[in-house]
Each structure stands twice: as structure tokens, then as C-alpha cells.
Amino acid sequence: MLLPKRTKFRRYFKGKIKGVASRGTVVSFGSFGLKTLEPGRLTARQIEAARRVIARQTKRGGKIWIRVFPHLPVTRKSEGVPMGSGKGAVDHYVARVKPGHVLFEIDGISPELVKEALTLASHKLPVKTKIISKMH
């Protein structure tokens, strides 16, 4: 699974996801992409699950690009611990995505296969998505 090699700080604030994406909004590597329609946080597990589905559906043909990376650590306190006594330990990492951000790109396979693979991948993600193609 994806996780950063190192971070500047061990723990971060949750933060809000405001506005729409201004970068990473067009298909720039492949021919087809999966674009978000709403803001959200994708965990490293969700990104990996979607990637696996795409790889399996395309029978590992073509090329896949992952355009998001989970940089943000999310903490969690163990169950049954009373309030106070600081922030919990890092549990997992997430990627914040804004509406319009391209998550995955595919190239080198037929459009029908791409559509099926990206549709199945979108079921693994907690945000609404749509399939887009490169504009020539």
C-alpha cells in the first residue's frame, strides 16, 4: 500500500476540503481517466483496492497511472481510552481530493474494457466519479 517515506510532522489536523481542484483536472498521461465529482478523503487501502480491480480487469495489459497519493496521516486512539491525554497514534494515511481531480488514468486497451474496469474501480471509492477521455 501507499504511504509517505517521511513527513514533516507526525500528526496533522483534519482540515476542510473547500473549492474545486485547479490542478490535476485533465487526462495528461493516458487516454481515459476516472475523475471525482465531490470532495472526500481516499485512504491508501481504497486507492490500492481500486488499482487492483483495474489491473485485474485489464488482465494487466496497458498502463495505469495513479494520480493521487495519501500524504495525510490520520490518527486514532485505541478503544476505551478516556478523553484527554493527547492525540492518538497514526492509524492510516489519506489523500484529500477535491471535485474535478483525476484519480486514475489508463492507456493501451480497448474503450469497452476501460469503461468496465473504471466502473468497477469507482465502486471501491467513497466519492462519486465519472469516466473521462482525453480531448484531442
mmCIF file of C-alpha atoms in Angstrom:
data_model
loop_
_atom_site.group_PDB
_atom_site.id
_atom_site.type_symbol
_atom_site.label_atom_id
_atom_site.label_comp_id
_atom_site.label_asym_id
_atom_site.label_seq_id
_atom_site.Cartn_x
_atom_site.Cartn_y
_atom_site.Cartn_z
ATOM 1 C CA MET A 1 0.000 0.000 0.000
ATOM 2 C CA LEU A 2 0.956 3.618 -0.452
ATOM 3 C CA LEU A 3 2.423 5.624 2.395
ATOM 4 C CA PRO A 4 4.909 8.503 2.530
ATOM 5 C CA LYS A 5 8.594 7.783 3.198
ATOM 6 C CA ARG A 6 8.712 10.656 5.653
ATOM 7 C CA THR A 7 6.523 13.567 6.733
ATOM 8 C CA LYS A 8 7.356 16.986 8.115
ATOM 9 C CA PHE A 9 5.130 16.425 11.157
ATOM 10 C CA ARG A 10 3.948 13.182 12.705
ATOM 11 C CA ARG A 11 0.318 14.308 13.161
ATOM 12 C CA TYR A 12 -1.847 16.767 11.243
ATOM 13 C CA PHE A 13 -5.196 18.490 11.708
ATOM 14 C CA LYS A 14 -8.215 17.146 9.823
ATOM 15 C CA GLY A 15 -8.826 20.277 7.771
ATOM 16 C CA LYS A 16 -11.695 21.086 5.424
ATOM 17 C CA ILE A 17 -11.859 20.308 1.714
ATOM 18 C CA LYS A 18 -13.074 23.527 0.114
ATOM 19 C CA GLY A 19 -13.452 24.529 -3.529
ATOM 20 C CA VAL A 20 -12.743 22.627 -6.719
ATOM 21 C CA ALA A 21 -9.457 21.220 -7.996
ATOM 22 C CA SER A 22 -7.362 23.574 -10.118
ATOM 23 C CA ARG A 23 -4.533 21.119 -10.806
ATOM 24 C CA GLY A 24 -4.724 17.516 -11.971
ATOM 25 C CA THR A 25 -8.077 18.049 -13.668
ATOM 26 C CA VAL A 26 -7.273 16.785 -17.174
ATOM 27 C CA VAL A 27 -6.131 13.431 -18.541
ATOM 28 C CA SER A 28 -2.451 14.029 -19.263
ATOM 29 C CA PHE A 29 -0.756 10.605 -19.314
ATOM 30 C CA GLY A 30 -3.272 8.042 -20.593
ATOM 31 C CA SER A 31 -6.328 8.143 -22.854
ATOM 32 C CA PHE A 32 -9.043 7.597 -20.229
ATOM 33 C CA GLY A 33 -9.370 8.701 -16.627
ATOM 34 C CA LEU A 34 -11.510 8.487 -13.504
ATOM 35 C CA LYS A 35 -12.460 11.939 -12.202
ATOM 36 C CA THR A 36 -14.034 12.837 -8.836
ATOM 37 C CA LEU A 37 -17.291 14.765 -8.695
ATOM 38 C CA GLU A 38 -17.295 15.501 -4.966
ATOM 39 C CA PRO A 39 -14.745 16.235 -2.225
ATOM 40 C CA GLY A 40 -13.537 13.459 0.036
ATOM 41 C CA ARG A 41 -10.670 11.594 1.652
ATOM 42 C CA LEU A 42 -9.361 8.439 -0.002
ATOM 43 C CA THR A 43 -7.484 6.030 2.219
ATOM 44 C CA ALA A 44 -4.429 4.168 0.989
ATOM 45 C CA ARG A 45 -6.479 0.940 1.185
ATOM 46 C CA GLN A 46 -9.224 2.328 -1.051
ATOM 47 C CA ILE A 47 -6.712 3.545 -3.654
ATOM 48 C CA GLU A 48 -4.994 0.146 -3.615
ATOM 49 C CA ALA A 49 -8.309 -1.734 -3.896
ATOM 50 C CA ALA A 50 -9.310 0.351 -6.926
ATOM 51 C CA ARG A 51 -5.884 -0.145 -8.514
ATOM 52 C CA ARG A 52 -6.139 -3.920 -8.041
ATOM 53 C CA VAL A 53 -9.584 -4.025 -9.666
ATOM 54 C CA ILE A 54 -8.308 -2.068 -12.680
ATOM 55 C CA ALA A 55 -5.243 -4.306 -13.023
ATOM 56 C CA ARG A 56 -7.346 -7.459 -12.764
ATOM 57 C CA GLN A 57 -9.987 -6.281 -15.254
ATOM 58 C CA THR A 58 -7.437 -5.204 -17.841
ATOM 59 C CA LYS A 59 -5.586 -8.509 -17.369
ATOM 60 C CA ARG A 60 -2.509 -6.423 -16.547
ATOM 61 C CA GLY A 61 -2.466 -5.080 -20.098
ATOM 62 C CA GLY A 62 -1.985 -1.426 -20.939
ATOM 63 C CA LYS A 63 -0.598 1.133 -18.496
ATOM 64 C CA ILE A 64 -2.169 2.524 -15.319
ATOM 65 C CA TRP A 65 -1.275 5.845 -13.676
ATOM 66 C CA ILE A 66 -2.313 6.674 -10.111
ATOM 67 C CA ARG A 67 -2.687 10.452 -9.875
ATOM 68 C CA VAL A 68 -3.306 10.709 -6.106
ATOM 69 C CA PHE A 69 -1.060 9.906 -3.163
ATOM 70 C CA PRO A 70 -2.032 9.538 0.522
ATOM 71 C CA HIS A 71 0.234 12.072 2.273
ATOM 72 C CA LEU A 72 -2.006 12.947 5.211
ATOM 73 C CA PRO A 73 -1.715 10.862 8.393
ATOM 74 C CA VAL A 74 -4.946 10.119 10.260
ATOM 75 C CA THR A 75 -4.678 9.337 13.961
ATOM 76 C CA ARG A 76 -6.824 7.116 16.112
ATOM 77 C CA LYS A 77 -6.955 6.432 19.821
ATOM 78 C CA SER A 78 -7.459 2.861 20.946
ATOM 79 C CA GLU A 79 -10.898 1.786 22.092
ATOM 80 C CA GLY A 80 -11.990 2.503 25.625
ATOM 81 C CA VAL A 81 -9.449 5.278 26.244
ATOM 82 C CA PRO A 82 -10.875 8.279 28.182
ATOM 83 C CA MET A 83 -10.876 11.811 26.765
ATOM 84 C CA GLY A 84 -7.729 13.892 27.118
ATOM 85 C CA SER A 85 -4.126 12.708 27.313
ATOM 86 C CA GLY A 86 -3.197 13.916 23.846
ATOM 87 C CA LYS A 87 -3.766 12.904 20.261
ATOM 88 C CA GLY A 88 -3.725 9.255 19.190
ATOM 89 C CA ALA A 89 -1.125 7.373 17.164
ATOM 90 C CA VAL A 90 -1.112 7.404 13.352
ATOM 91 C CA ASP A 91 -3.570 4.774 12.105
ATOM 92 C CA HIS A 92 -3.572 5.232 8.320
ATOM 93 C CA TYR A 93 -2.876 7.726 5.534
ATOM 94 C CA VAL A 94 -5.371 9.530 3.306
ATOM 95 C CA ALA A 95 -5.362 11.644 0.163
ATOM 96 C CA ARG A 96 -7.614 14.708 0.157
ATOM 97 C CA VAL A 97 -9.386 15.074 -3.191
ATOM 98 C CA LYS A 98 -11.399 17.999 -4.482
ATOM 99 C CA PRO A 99 -14.118 17.776 -7.133
ATOM 100 C CA GLY A 100 -12.595 17.552 -10.620
ATOM 101 C CA HIS A 101 -9.385 15.750 -9.649
ATOM 102 C CA VAL A 102 -8.297 12.834 -11.865
ATOM 103 C CA LEU A 103 -7.584 9.751 -9.737
ATOM 104 C CA PHE A 104 -6.549 7.110 -12.267
ATOM 105 C CA GLU A 105 -5.542 7.081 -15.923
ATOM 106 C CA ILE A 106 -5.380 4.146 -18.353
ATOM 107 C CA ASP A 107 -3.935 3.717 -21.824
ATOM 108 C CA GLY A 108 -3.271 0.874 -24.240
ATOM 109 C CA ILE A 109 -6.541 -1.075 -24.004
ATOM 110 C CA SER A 110 -9.971 -1.008 -25.680
ATOM 111 C CA PRO A 111 -12.524 1.636 -24.572
ATOM 112 C CA GLU A 112 -15.109 -1.015 -23.579
ATOM 113 C CA LEU A 113 -12.625 -2.727 -21.271
ATOM 114 C CA VAL A 114 -11.558 0.643 -19.821
ATOM 115 C CA LYS A 115 -15.180 1.586 -19.093
ATOM 116 C CA GLU A 116 -15.809 -1.687 -17.269
ATOM 117 C CA ALA A 117 -12.559 -1.528 -15.278
ATOM 118 C CA LEU A 118 -13.051 2.099 -14.183
ATOM 119 C CA THR A 119 -16.709 1.480 -13.283
ATOM 120 C CA LEU A 120 -15.705 -1.401 -11.002
ATOM 121 C CA ALA A 121 -12.894 0.717 -9.520
ATOM 122 C CA SER A 122 -15.347 3.547 -8.788
ATOM 123 C CA HIS A 123 -17.402 1.150 -6.623
ATOM 124 C CA LYS A 124 -14.369 0.806 -4.335
ATOM 125 C CA LEU A 125 -14.145 4.572 -3.731
ATOM 126 C CA PRO A 126 -16.142 6.710 -1.255
ATOM 127 C CA VAL A 127 -16.650 9.584 -3.737
ATOM 128 C CA LYS A 128 -18.822 9.937 -6.836
ATOM 129 C CA THR A 129 -16.761 9.680 -10.010
ATOM 130 C CA LYS A 130 -17.096 9.796 -13.772
ATOM 131 C CA ILE A 131 -15.086 8.335 -16.621
ATOM 132 C CA ILE A 132 -13.466 10.886 -18.916
ATOM 133 C CA SER A 133 -11.386 10.621 -22.068
ATOM 134 C CA LYS A 134 -8.541 12.702 -23.453
ATOM 135 C CA MET A 135 -9.675 15.632 -25.567
ATOM 136 C CA HIS A 136 -7.752 15.824 -28.828
#
